[in-house]
C-alpha cells in the first residue's frame, strides 16, 4: 500500500426528505448571495426546483439562477456564469443536478476568483487553489462529483474535454443526496450511472498497485452492489432501497476512499471516452460501456492476475488458469453491460472505423495515457479499433 493523505471535507446529507435542508446548510456558511445552477428541465418536472427555492427563501438566502447546462457541459456556459459572479458579487455557488451541473459549478466557483480565463487551469497553465464555496443537490448518481474535487468541461471550440481541480476548495462544502428524486431518471441514465460507477472502480482497481487488500474488498463490494441493484431498478425503478444502494455506491466509487493507497488510478479509459463525448456528445457512461471492455481486452495479457481476482471475487469463477479466469471475467463485464442495455460498440453511436484516426489524435494530445500500461498513440488506435468491432 502506498503512502497517502486522505482529506475529504464534504458534508453529506443522505436520504428521503433531505433537500429541504439545503437553505439552512447554506445559511450556516453566511452565504449572502448564491448563484444557483441547473440543467435543462428535469428539476422543474420532479419538484426539486420548487423544493430548493422554498428552502432558500425560507432561510433568507438571496438567489440568482442560471439554468440550461447541457450534458457534457461546455466552456462558454462556464464563462458566462463567471461573468455573473463577478458582476453580481456572488459569494457561493449551488449546483442542482447531475455531474454536468456540479462540474460546471466547480469551474465557475474557481473562475470567479481568477482574473484570466478558467481554461488556463484545464490546460495546466495555471494552478488554482481558491474557489467560492460550492453546495450541491444531487439529482443523478454517477460521477461522484458531489464528493470529489474534479470538474470535466468541454472546450467546444477545440473539442477538448478535459479535467481540472482547484484542490481542497473544489470539494462541495455540503452535498444533499435524496435517492427518491432519482426515480424520475430515464432508464438509460440509471444504466449510464451504473456503468460510470463501475468504471471508476475499474480505473482504481486496475491501476497496477500491489498489496491493496482492504480497498480491493471495498471495490469488489461496490461492483457487486451496483450489479445487483441496477438489475432490481430496471424492473422496479422506484425501489427506494435499491436506488439508495446505487447512489451511495456511486459516491464512494470516486470520493477517494477506494483510491487510497493506490497509484491514483489508471484513467486511460476515461480519456479515451472523453474524446468520444467531445466530438459526438454521447453520454459519458454510454461511451465507457464500449471503451472499458476494449481497454481490458487490450491490456490484460501483460499481467492477468488482477483480472483473475475480479473474476474470482466478483463473478465466482474458480476454475482455469489465471489467463483463462481473466478472460472469463472480462467477458462477464461485457455481458453485464449488454444485459442492462448499455451500448456495446462505437457503431452504436454511428462512429465507424473511418473516424478512429480523429479520435486517436484527440486522445493522444497528452501522452502517455494510463498507469497500469502506459499507452502511446499506436496503443490508443488499437483500442479504438477493438471498440468498433462487434
Ligand atoms: O438537464 P436535465 O433536464 O436536468 O436532464 C439531465 C441530463 O439530461 C438528466 N437528469 C439529471 N437528473 C435527473 C435527470 N432526469 C430526470 N430525473 C433526474 N433526477 O440526466 C441527464 C444527464 O445529466 P448529467 O449531469 O450530464 O449526467 P452525469 O451525472 O452522468 O454527468 C456526466 C458528466 O460528468 C462528467 C462526464 O464526463 C460528463 O460530462 N464526469 C465528471 C466526473 C467528476 N467530476 O468527477 C468524473 C466522471 O468520470 C465524468 O467524467
Ligand atoms: Zn466517469
Tab-separated table of C-alpha atoms and ligand atoms in Angstrom:
chain	number	residue	atom	x	y	z
A	1	UNK	CA	0.000	0.000	0.000
A	2	UNK	CA	1.344	3.455	-0.922
A	3	UNK	CA	1.530	6.404	1.449
A	4	UNK	CA	-1.442	8.726	1.125
A	5	UNK	CA	-3.268	11.749	2.508
A	6	UNK	CA	-6.989	11.284	2.864
A	7	UNK	CA	-8.870	14.536	3.357
A	8	UNK	CA	-12.427	14.750	2.105
A	9	UNK	CA	-14.218	17.748	3.640
A	10	UNK	CA	-17.653	17.313	2.024
A	11	UNK	CA	-20.552	17.017	4.441
A	12	UNK	CA	-23.190	14.653	3.042
A	13	UNK	CA	-26.876	14.660	3.974
A	14	UNK	CA	-28.317	11.425	2.613
A	15	UNK	CA	-31.885	10.177	2.407
A	16	UNK	CA	-35.547	10.946	1.876
A	17	UNK	CA	-36.645	14.467	2.676
A	18	UNK	CA	-33.146	15.964	2.895
A	19	UNK	CA	-33.499	18.519	0.058
A	20	UNK	CA	-35.496	20.889	2.242
A	21	UNK	CA	-32.409	21.309	4.436
A	22	UNK	CA	-30.295	23.000	1.751
A	23	UNK	CA	-31.261	26.558	2.731
A	24	UNK	CA	-30.272	26.102	6.375
A	25	UNK	CA	-26.986	24.430	5.388
A	26	UNK	CA	-26.037	27.316	3.099
A	27	UNK	CA	-27.071	29.873	5.696
A	28	UNK	CA	-24.614	28.315	8.168
A	29	UNK	CA	-21.806	29.401	5.851
A	30	UNK	CA	-23.059	33.010	5.987
A	31	UNK	CA	-23.755	32.983	2.266
A	32	UNK	CA	-25.484	36.194	1.240
A	33	UNK	CA	-25.939	35.822	-2.491
A	34	UNK	CA	-25.972	32.449	-4.193
A	35	UNK	CA	-25.751	31.596	-7.883
A	36	UNK	CA	-27.933	28.547	-8.425
A	37	UNK	CA	-27.002	26.482	-11.483
A	38	UNK	CA	-29.092	23.743	-13.079
A	39	UNK	CA	-29.641	21.757	-16.273
A	40	UNK	CA	-32.471	21.768	-18.777
A	41	UNK	CA	-35.847	20.691	-17.444
A	42	UNK	CA	-35.790	17.718	-15.081
A	43	UNK	CA	-35.794	19.745	-11.848
A	44	UNK	CA	-38.995	21.514	-12.894
A	45	UNK	CA	-40.749	18.230	-13.658
A	46	UNK	CA	-39.827	16.335	-10.494
A	47	UNK	CA	-40.409	19.145	-7.999
A	48	UNK	CA	-36.768	19.627	-6.999
A	49	UNK	CA	-36.619	23.245	-8.209
A	50	UNK	CA	-39.631	24.199	-6.105
A	51	UNK	CA	-38.318	22.474	-3.005
A	52	UNK	CA	-34.865	24.044	-3.261
A	53	UNK	CA	-36.308	27.524	-3.856
A	54	UNK	CA	-38.657	27.228	-0.878
A	55	UNK	CA	-35.779	26.184	1.337
A	56	UNK	CA	-33.534	29.050	0.151
A	57	UNK	CA	-36.334	31.596	0.520
A	58	UNK	CA	-37.392	30.465	3.961
A	59	UNK	CA	-33.785	30.812	5.145
A	60	UNK	CA	-33.409	34.285	3.677
A	61	UNK	CA	-30.731	33.273	1.149
A	62	UNK	CA	-30.750	35.597	-1.839
A	63	UNK	CA	-30.521	33.656	-5.092
A	64	UNK	CA	-29.751	34.375	-8.726
A	65	UNK	CA	-30.334	31.474	-11.070
A	66	UNK	CA	-28.885	30.290	-14.357
A	67	UNK	CA	-30.213	27.138	-15.988
A	68	UNK	CA	-29.539	25.489	-19.328
A	69	UNK	CA	-26.435	23.423	-18.572
A	70	UNK	CA	-26.264	20.638	-21.126
A	71	UNK	CA	-24.987	17.117	-20.548
A	72	UNK	CA	-21.266	17.200	-21.432
A	73	UNK	CA	-21.090	20.798	-20.172
A	74	UNK	CA	-19.312	23.472	-22.197
A	75	UNK	CA	-16.812	26.220	-21.541
A	76	UNK	CA	-18.890	29.097	-22.959
A	77	UNK	CA	-21.596	28.474	-20.347
A	78	UNK	CA	-18.932	28.474	-17.627
A	79	UNK	CA	-17.540	31.785	-18.907
A	80	UNK	CA	-20.986	33.407	-18.916
A	81	UNK	CA	-21.679	32.240	-15.367
A	82	UNK	CA	-18.307	33.548	-14.162
A	83	UNK	CA	-19.290	36.966	-15.533
A	84	UNK	CA	-22.491	36.847	-13.488
A	85	UNK	CA	-20.489	36.033	-10.343
A	86	UNK	CA	-18.145	38.952	-10.894
A	87	UNK	CA	-20.891	41.462	-11.764
A	88	UNK	CA	-23.350	40.418	-9.069
A	89	UNK	CA	-20.985	39.879	-6.112
A	90	UNK	CA	-21.955	36.245	-5.819
A	91	UNK	CA	-20.400	34.612	-2.747
A	92	UNK	CA	-21.457	30.936	-3.159
A	93	UNK	CA	-22.494	28.503	-5.874
A	94	UNK	CA	-25.328	25.995	-5.605
A	95	UNK	CA	-25.458	23.164	-8.159
A	96	UNK	CA	-28.787	21.357	-8.535
A	97	UNK	CA	-28.365	18.434	-10.916
A	98	UNK	CA	-26.025	15.664	-12.002
A	99	UNK	CA	-22.313	15.637	-12.768
A	100	UNK	CA	-22.593	18.139	-15.615
A	101	UNK	CA	-24.146	20.774	-13.366
A	102	UNK	CA	-21.780	20.124	-10.465
A	103	UNK	CA	-18.707	20.202	-12.716
A	104	UNK	CA	-19.893	23.493	-14.174
A	105	UNK	CA	-20.329	24.833	-10.633
A	106	UNK	CA	-16.754	23.890	-9.740
A	107	UNK	CA	-15.322	25.643	-12.793
A	108	UNK	CA	-17.479	28.716	-12.179
A	109	UNK	CA	-16.597	28.831	-8.478
A	110	UNK	CA	-12.861	28.804	-9.224
A	111	UNK	CA	-13.159	31.066	-12.261
A	112	UNK	CA	-14.961	33.724	-10.211
A	113	UNK	CA	-11.745	34.234	-8.220
A	114	UNK	CA	-9.360	34.049	-11.186
A	115	UNK	CA	-8.547	37.104	-13.259
A	116	UNK	CA	-7.781	35.301	-16.562
A	117	UNK	CA	-9.668	32.574	-18.466
A	118	UNK	CA	-10.536	29.477	-16.436
A	119	UNK	CA	-9.481	27.220	-19.331
A	120	UNK	CA	-5.849	28.011	-18.319
A	121	UNK	CA	-6.386	25.688	-15.358
A	122	UNK	CA	-7.561	22.851	-17.616
A	123	UNK	CA	-4.514	23.299	-19.848
A	124	UNK	CA	-2.234	23.238	-16.791
A	125	UNK	CA	-1.126	26.840	-17.439
A	126	UNK	CA	-2.461	27.985	-14.057
A	127	UNK	CA	-2.632	26.062	-10.791
A	128	UNK	CA	-5.700	27.348	-8.969
A	129	UNK	CA	-6.285	26.751	-5.283
A	130	UNK	CA	-9.155	29.101	-4.473
A	131	UNK	CA	-12.818	28.867	-5.174
A	132	UNK	CA	-16.136	30.213	-3.924
A	133	UNK	CA	-17.911	27.733	-1.611
A	134	UNK	CA	-19.857	25.093	-3.557
A	135	UNK	CA	-23.077	23.378	-2.425
A	136	UNK	CA	-24.863	20.607	-4.290
A	137	UNK	CA	-28.256	18.963	-4.504
A	138	UNK	CA	-27.540	15.801	-6.465
A	139	UNK	CA	-30.205	14.511	-8.860
A	140	UNK	CA	-28.254	11.792	-10.707
A	141	UNK	CA	-25.769	9.429	-9.072
A	142	UNK	CA	-22.896	8.537	-11.385
A	143	UNK	CA	-19.820	10.746	-11.317
A	144	UNK	CA	-19.243	11.252	-7.561
A	145	UNK	CA	-18.611	14.894	-8.421
A	146	UNK	CA	-20.824	15.609	-5.400
A	147	UNK	CA	-17.997	14.424	-3.128
A	148	UNK	CA	-14.782	14.950	-5.065
A	149	UNK	CA	-12.705	17.858	-6.317
A	150	UNK	CA	-12.741	17.240	-10.092
A	151	UNK	CA	-14.579	19.011	-12.884
A	152	UNK	CA	-14.738	17.903	-16.519
A	153	UNK	CA	-15.663	20.550	-19.089
A	154	UNK	CA	-15.634	20.576	-22.878
A	155	UNK	CA	-13.913	23.419	-24.689
A	156	UNK	CA	-16.343	23.211	-27.587
A	157	UNK	CA	-14.232	25.324	-29.941
A	158	UNK	CA	-11.264	22.963	-29.633
A	159	UNK	CA	-13.094	19.655	-28.988
A	160	UNK	CA	-11.136	19.160	-25.785
A	161	UNK	CA	-12.990	17.514	-22.923
A	162	UNK	CA	-10.569	17.920	-20.058
A	163	UNK	CA	-10.499	17.972	-16.260
A	164	UNK	CA	-9.230	20.384	-13.633
A	165	UNK	CA	-9.317	20.890	-9.877
A	166	UNK	CA	-8.736	23.830	-7.583
A	167	UNK	CA	-7.760	21.420	-4.803
A	168	UNK	CA	-9.496	21.270	-1.464
A	169	UNK	CA	-11.726	24.263	-2.325
A	170	UNK	CA	-13.268	22.309	-5.214
A	171	UNK	CA	-14.892	19.799	-2.865
A	172	UNK	CA	-18.502	20.773	-2.226
A	173	UNK	CA	-18.999	22.073	1.315
A	174	UNK	CA	-22.341	20.304	1.610
A	175	UNK	CA	-23.978	17.755	-0.652
A	176	UNK	CA	-27.556	16.555	-0.445
A	177	UNK	CA	-28.380	13.128	-1.868
A	178	UNK	CA	-32.049	12.185	-1.807
A	179	UNK	CA	-32.290	8.898	-3.745
A	180	UNK	CA	-36.079	9.165	-4.018
A	181	UNK	CA	-35.843	12.028	-6.534
A	182	UNK	CA	-33.863	9.797	-8.889
A	183	UNK	CA	-36.927	7.710	-9.681
A	184	UNK	CA	-37.627	10.335	-12.378
A	185	UNK	CA	-34.469	9.320	-14.265
A	186	UNK	CA	-34.977	7.755	-17.677
A	187	UNK	CA	-33.907	4.107	-17.678
A	188	UNK	CA	-30.808	4.790	-19.784
A	189	UNK	CA	-29.498	7.400	-17.316
A	190	UNK	CA	-29.726	4.864	-14.489
A	191	UNK	CA	-27.788	2.430	-16.684
A	192	UNK	CA	-25.125	5.009	-17.612
A	193	UNK	CA	-24.755	5.973	-13.960
A	194	UNK	CA	-24.141	2.341	-13.058
A	195	UNK	CA	-21.582	1.964	-15.859
A	196	UNK	CA	-19.769	5.160	-14.805
A	197	UNK	CA	-19.639	3.957	-11.201
A	198	UNK	CA	-18.221	0.572	-12.224
A	199	UNK	CA	-15.738	2.332	-14.487
A	200	UNK	CA	-14.448	4.482	-11.630
A	201	UNK	CA	-13.933	1.341	-9.578
A	202	UNK	CA	-12.120	-0.312	-12.516
A	203	UNK	CA	-9.851	2.712	-13.076
A	204	UNK	CA	-8.714	2.446	-9.467
A	205	UNK	CA	-8.728	-1.347	-9.052
A	206	UNK	CA	-6.686	-1.952	-12.205
A	207	UNK	CA	-4.088	0.793	-11.764
A	208	UNK	CA	-1.322	-1.698	-11.085
A	209	UNK	CA	-0.718	-1.099	-7.359
A	210	UNK	CA	0.123	-4.199	-5.348
A	211	UNK	CA	-0.990	-5.031	-1.783
A	212	UNK	CA	-4.281	-3.188	-1.654
A	213	UNK	CA	-6.323	-5.816	0.140
A	214	UNK	CA	-8.744	-3.615	2.064
A	215	UNK	CA	-9.522	-1.170	-0.735
A	216	UNK	CA	-9.873	-4.109	-3.170
A	217	UNK	CA	-12.516	-5.602	-0.863
A	218	UNK	CA	-14.324	-2.239	-0.808
A	219	UNK	CA	-14.054	-2.016	-4.591
A	220	UNK	CA	-15.384	-5.532	-5.163
A	221	UNK	CA	-18.246	-4.800	-2.757
A	222	UNK	CA	-19.186	-1.721	-4.783
A	223	UNK	CA	-19.130	-3.723	-8.027
A	224	UNK	CA	-21.394	-6.438	-6.599
A	225	UNK	CA	-23.752	-3.860	-5.086
A	226	UNK	CA	-24.042	-1.907	-8.326
A	227	UNK	CA	-24.680	-5.012	-10.426
A	228	UNK	CA	-27.333	-6.364	-8.092
A	229	UNK	CA	-29.212	-3.110	-7.565
A	230	UNK	CA	-29.106	-1.935	-11.185
A	231	UNK	CA	-30.908	-5.117	-12.178
A	232	UNK	CA	-33.505	-4.535	-9.452
A	233	UNK	CA	-34.077	-0.961	-10.644
A	234	UNK	CA	-34.534	-1.952	-14.275
A	235	UNK	CA	-37.599	-3.945	-13.210
A	236	UNK	CA	-38.673	-1.669	-10.392
A	237	UNK	CA	-37.387	1.914	-10.938
A	238	UNK	CA	-38.993	3.293	-7.790
A	239	UNK	CA	-37.472	0.733	-5.424
A	240	UNK	CA	-36.045	3.133	-2.815
A	241	UNK	CA	-33.606	0.750	-1.183
A	242	UNK	CA	-32.045	-0.312	-4.486
A	243	UNK	CA	-31.801	3.330	-5.558
A	244	UNK	CA	-30.150	4.267	-2.261
A	245	UNK	CA	-27.590	1.463	-2.641
A	246	UNK	CA	-26.749	2.642	-6.145
A	247	UNK	CA	-26.454	6.272	-5.037
A	248	UNK	CA	-24.073	5.599	-2.180
A	249	UNK	CA	-22.041	3.192	-4.324
A	250	UNK	CA	-21.578	5.901	-6.958
A	251	UNK	CA	-20.402	8.435	-4.399
A	252	UNK	CA	-17.976	6.010	-2.778
A	253	UNK	CA	-16.515	4.863	-6.085
A	254	UNK	CA	-14.775	8.217	-6.555
A	255	UNK	CA	-14.681	10.112	-3.278
A	256	UNK	CA	-11.133	8.986	-2.507
A	257	UNK	CA	-11.828	6.021	-0.226
A	258	UNK	CA	-11.183	3.145	-2.629
A	259	UNK	CA	-8.351	5.085	-4.259
A	260	UNK	CA	-6.394	5.404	-1.042
A	261	UNK	CA	-3.028	3.629	-1.051
A	262	UNK	CA	-3.090	3.153	-4.820
A	263	UNK	CA	-1.271	4.808	-7.754
A	264	UNK	CA	-4.083	7.412	-8.198
A	265	UNK	CA	-5.940	5.252	-10.730
A	266	UNK	CA	-5.271	4.412	-14.364
A	267	UNK	CA	-7.695	6.810	-16.150
A	268	UNK	CA	-6.669	5.882	-19.710
A	269	UNK	CA	-10.184	4.656	-20.497
A	270	UNK	CA	-11.730	7.887	-19.235
A	271	UNK	CA	-9.504	9.876	-21.580
A	272	UNK	CA	-10.492	7.615	-24.480
A	273	UNK	CA	-14.167	8.165	-23.623
A	274	UNK	CA	-13.828	11.922	-23.160
A	275	UNK	CA	-12.578	12.196	-26.751
A	276	UNK	CA	-15.717	10.379	-27.897
A	277	UNK	CA	-18.093	12.621	-25.966
A	278	UNK	CA	-16.112	15.732	-27.014
A	279	UNK	CA	-16.880	15.017	-30.685
A	280	UNK	CA	-20.148	13.094	-30.652
A	281	UNK	CA	-21.833	14.365	-27.477
A	282	UNK	CA	-22.682	10.834	-26.294
A	283	UNK	CA	-23.439	10.227	-22.616
A	284	UNK	CA	-20.241	9.584	-20.643
A	285	UNK	CA	-21.470	6.255	-19.217
A	286	UNK	CA	-22.555	5.060	-22.667
A	287	UNK	CA	-19.077	5.693	-24.062
A	288	UNK	CA	-17.466	3.918	-21.112
A	289	UNK	CA	-19.615	0.808	-21.633
A	290	UNK	CA	-17.937	0.450	-25.013
A	291	UNK	CA	-14.414	1.545	-24.096
A	292	UNK	CA	-13.848	-0.357	-20.843
A	293	UNK	CA	-14.166	-3.871	-22.282
A	294	UNK	CA	-11.977	-2.747	-25.221
A	295	UNK	CA	-9.267	-1.420	-22.855
A	296	UNK	CA	-9.444	-4.568	-20.717
A	297	UNK	CA	-9.025	-6.807	-23.765
A	298	UNK	CA	-6.010	-4.778	-24.861
A	299	UNK	CA	-4.104	-4.725	-21.547
A	300	UNK	CA	-4.938	-7.852	-19.535
A	301	UNK	CA	-2.390	-10.258	-21.005
A	302	UNK	CA	0.625	-8.338	-19.674
A	303	UNK	CA	-0.429	-9.035	-16.095
A	304	UNK	CA	-3.667	-11.019	-15.825
A	305	UNK	CA	-3.648	-11.569	-12.051
A	306	UNK	CA	-5.873	-8.610	-11.095
A	307	UNK	CA	-8.359	-9.513	-13.820
A	308	UNK	CA	-8.380	-13.082	-12.491
A	309	UNK	CA	-9.003	-11.652	-8.993
A	310	UNK	CA	-12.037	-9.751	-10.302
A	311	UNK	CA	-13.296	-12.931	-11.991
A	312	UNK	CA	-12.971	-14.940	-8.790
A	313	UNK	CA	-14.180	-12.458	-6.211
A	314	UNK	CA	-16.986	-10.812	-8.167
A	315	UNK	CA	-18.130	-13.452	-10.648
A	316	UNK	CA	-17.270	-16.593	-8.678
A	317	UNK	CA	-15.046	-18.027	-11.433
A	318	UNK	CA	-12.783	-20.527	-9.660
A	319	UNK	CA	-11.737	-22.893	-12.482
A	320	UNK	CA	-8.993	-22.351	-15.054
A	321	UNK	CA	-5.579	-20.760	-15.365
A	322	UNK	CA	-5.057	-17.158	-14.364
A	323	UNK	CA	-5.271	-16.112	-18.005
A	324	UNK	CA	-8.475	-18.074	-18.600
A	325	UNK	CA	-10.079	-16.662	-15.469
A	326	UNK	CA	-9.080	-13.138	-16.541
A	327	UNK	CA	-10.696	-13.680	-19.956
A	328	UNK	CA	-13.888	-15.057	-18.442
A	329	UNK	CA	-14.070	-12.118	-16.020
A	330	UNK	CA	-13.754	-9.581	-18.842
A	331	UNK	CA	-16.464	-11.446	-20.744
A	332	UNK	CA	-18.728	-11.221	-17.674
A	333	UNK	CA	-18.234	-7.448	-17.526
A	334	UNK	CA	-19.213	-7.155	-21.230
A	335	UNK	CA	-22.206	-9.424	-20.672
A	336	UNK	CA	-23.403	-7.317	-17.767
A	337	UNK	CA	-23.217	-4.100	-19.788
A	338	UNK	CA	-25.165	-5.813	-22.569
A	339	UNK	CA	-27.737	-7.241	-20.172
A	340	UNK	CA	-28.571	-3.814	-18.732
A	341	UNK	CA	-28.953	-2.339	-22.219
A	342	UNK	CA	-25.745	-0.297	-22.488
A	343	UNK	CA	-24.148	0.196	-25.910
A	344	UNK	CA	-21.515	-2.365	-26.912
A	345	UNK	CA	-19.650	-0.879	-29.890
A	346	UNK	CA	-18.759	2.537	-31.273
A	347	UNK	CA	-21.070	1.700	-34.187
A	348	UNK	CA	-23.956	2.140	-31.741
A	349	UNK	CA	-23.090	5.877	-31.787
A	350	UNK	CA	-22.770	5.934	-35.570
A	351	UNK	CA	-18.962	6.014	-35.274
A	352	UNK	CA	-17.215	3.966	-37.952
A	353	UNK	CA	-13.628	2.830	-38.494
A	354	UNK	CA	-13.037	5.957	-40.633
A	355	UNK	CA	-13.235	8.097	-37.532
A	356	UNK	CA	-10.659	6.260	-35.458
A	357	UNK	CA	-7.791	8.487	-36.553
A	358	UNK	CA	-9.594	11.646	-35.443
A	359	UNK	CA	-10.346	10.122	-32.037
A	360	UNK	CA	-6.783	8.836	-31.699
A	361	UNK	CA	-5.304	12.290	-32.390
A	362	UNK	CA	-7.616	13.855	-29.831
A	363	UNK	CA	-6.949	11.316	-27.077
A	364	UNK	CA	-3.202	11.441	-27.732
A	365	UNK	CA	-2.736	15.175	-27.142
A	366	UNK	CA	-1.196	14.451	-23.734
A	367	UNK	CA	0.757	11.194	-23.618
A	368	UNK	CA	1.216	8.649	-22.216
A	369	UNK	CA	-2.257	7.612	-21.052
A	370	UNK	CA	-2.745	5.353	-18.073
A	371	UNK	CA	-0.560	3.982	-15.336
A	372	UNK	CA	-1.009	0.215	-15.441
A	373	UNK	CA	0.179	0.135	-19.053
A	374	UNK	CA	1.443	3.396	-20.466
A	375	UNK	CA	-0.415	3.852	-23.738
A	376	UNK	CA	1.082	5.675	-26.699
A	377	UNK	CA	-0.658	6.695	-29.912
A	378	UNK	CA	-0.432	3.263	-31.560
A	379	UNK	CA	-1.957	1.611	-28.487
A	380	UNK	CA	-4.800	4.129	-28.450
A	381	UNK	CA	-5.579	3.450	-32.100
A	382	UNK	CA	-5.691	-0.307	-31.455
A	383	UNK	CA	-8.107	0.103	-28.535
A	384	UNK	CA	-10.479	2.226	-30.638
A	385	UNK	CA	-10.269	-0.468	-33.319
A	386	UNK	CA	-11.317	-3.082	-30.774
A	387	UNK	CA	-14.250	-0.835	-29.832
A	388	UNK	CA	-15.695	-0.632	-33.367
A	389	UNK	CA	-15.801	-4.406	-33.723
A	390	UNK	CA	-18.977	-6.175	-32.729
B	1	LIG	O1	-30.637	18.708	-17.888
B	1	LIG	P1	-31.733	17.980	-17.177
B	1	LIG	O2	-33.076	18.271	-17.719
B	1	LIG	O3	-31.630	18.133	-15.680
B	1	LIG	O4	-31.522	16.400	-17.506
B	1	LIG	C1	-30.400	15.658	-17.092
B	1	LIG	C2	-29.464	15.307	-18.258
B	1	LIG	O5	-30.131	15.290	-19.470
B	1	LIG	C3	-30.873	14.305	-16.641
B	1	LIG	N1	-31.237	14.236	-15.217
B	1	LIG	C4	-30.466	14.522	-14.137
B	1	LIG	N2	-31.127	14.247	-13.001
B	1	LIG	C5	-32.355	13.805	-13.351
B	1	LIG	C6	-32.419	13.799	-14.761
B	1	LIG	N3	-33.524	13.411	-15.434
B	1	LIG	C7	-34.585	13.021	-14.703
B	1	LIG	N4	-34.573	12.961	-13.340
B	1	LIG	C8	-33.490	13.336	-12.630
B	1	LIG	N5	-33.491	13.237	-11.288
B	1	LIG	O6	-29.794	13.425	-16.872
B	1	LIG	C9	-29.070	13.867	-17.996
B	1	LIG	C10	-27.585	13.663	-17.778
B	1	LIG	O7	-27.113	14.511	-16.743
B	1	LIG	P2	-25.552	14.691	-16.481
B	1	LIG	O8	-25.381	15.625	-15.357
B	1	LIG	O9	-24.874	15.026	-17.777
B	1	LIG	O10	-25.077	13.200	-16.107
B	1	LIG	P3	-23.919	12.686	-15.186
B	1	LIG	O11	-24.201	12.892	-13.765
B	1	LIG	O12	-23.651	11.322	-15.663
B	1	LIG	O13	-22.663	13.637	-15.538
B	1	LIG	C11	-21.875	13.401	-16.680
B	1	LIG	C12	-20.773	14.436	-16.802
B	1	LIG	O14	-19.834	14.328	-15.709
B	1	LIG	C13	-18.503	14.095	-16.215
B	1	LIG	C14	-18.790	13.372	-17.512
B	1	LIG	O15	-17.674	13.373	-18.385
B	1	LIG	C15	-19.959	14.157	-18.062
B	1	LIG	O16	-19.532	15.359	-18.663
B	1	LIG	N6	-17.700	13.375	-15.221
B	1	LIG	C16	-17.350	14.027	-14.093
B	1	LIG	C17	-16.533	13.458	-13.132
B	1	LIG	C18	-16.165	14.161	-11.886
B	1	LIG	N7	-16.491	15.428	-11.761
B	1	LIG	O17	-15.546	13.582	-11.007
B	1	LIG	C19	-15.969	12.121	-13.306
B	1	LIG	C20	-16.644	11.323	-14.363
B	1	LIG	O18	-15.788	10.300	-14.765
B	1	LIG	C21	-17.093	12.110	-15.557
B	1	LIG	O19	-16.034	12.349	-16.481
B	2	LIG	ZN1	-16.556	8.562	-15.236
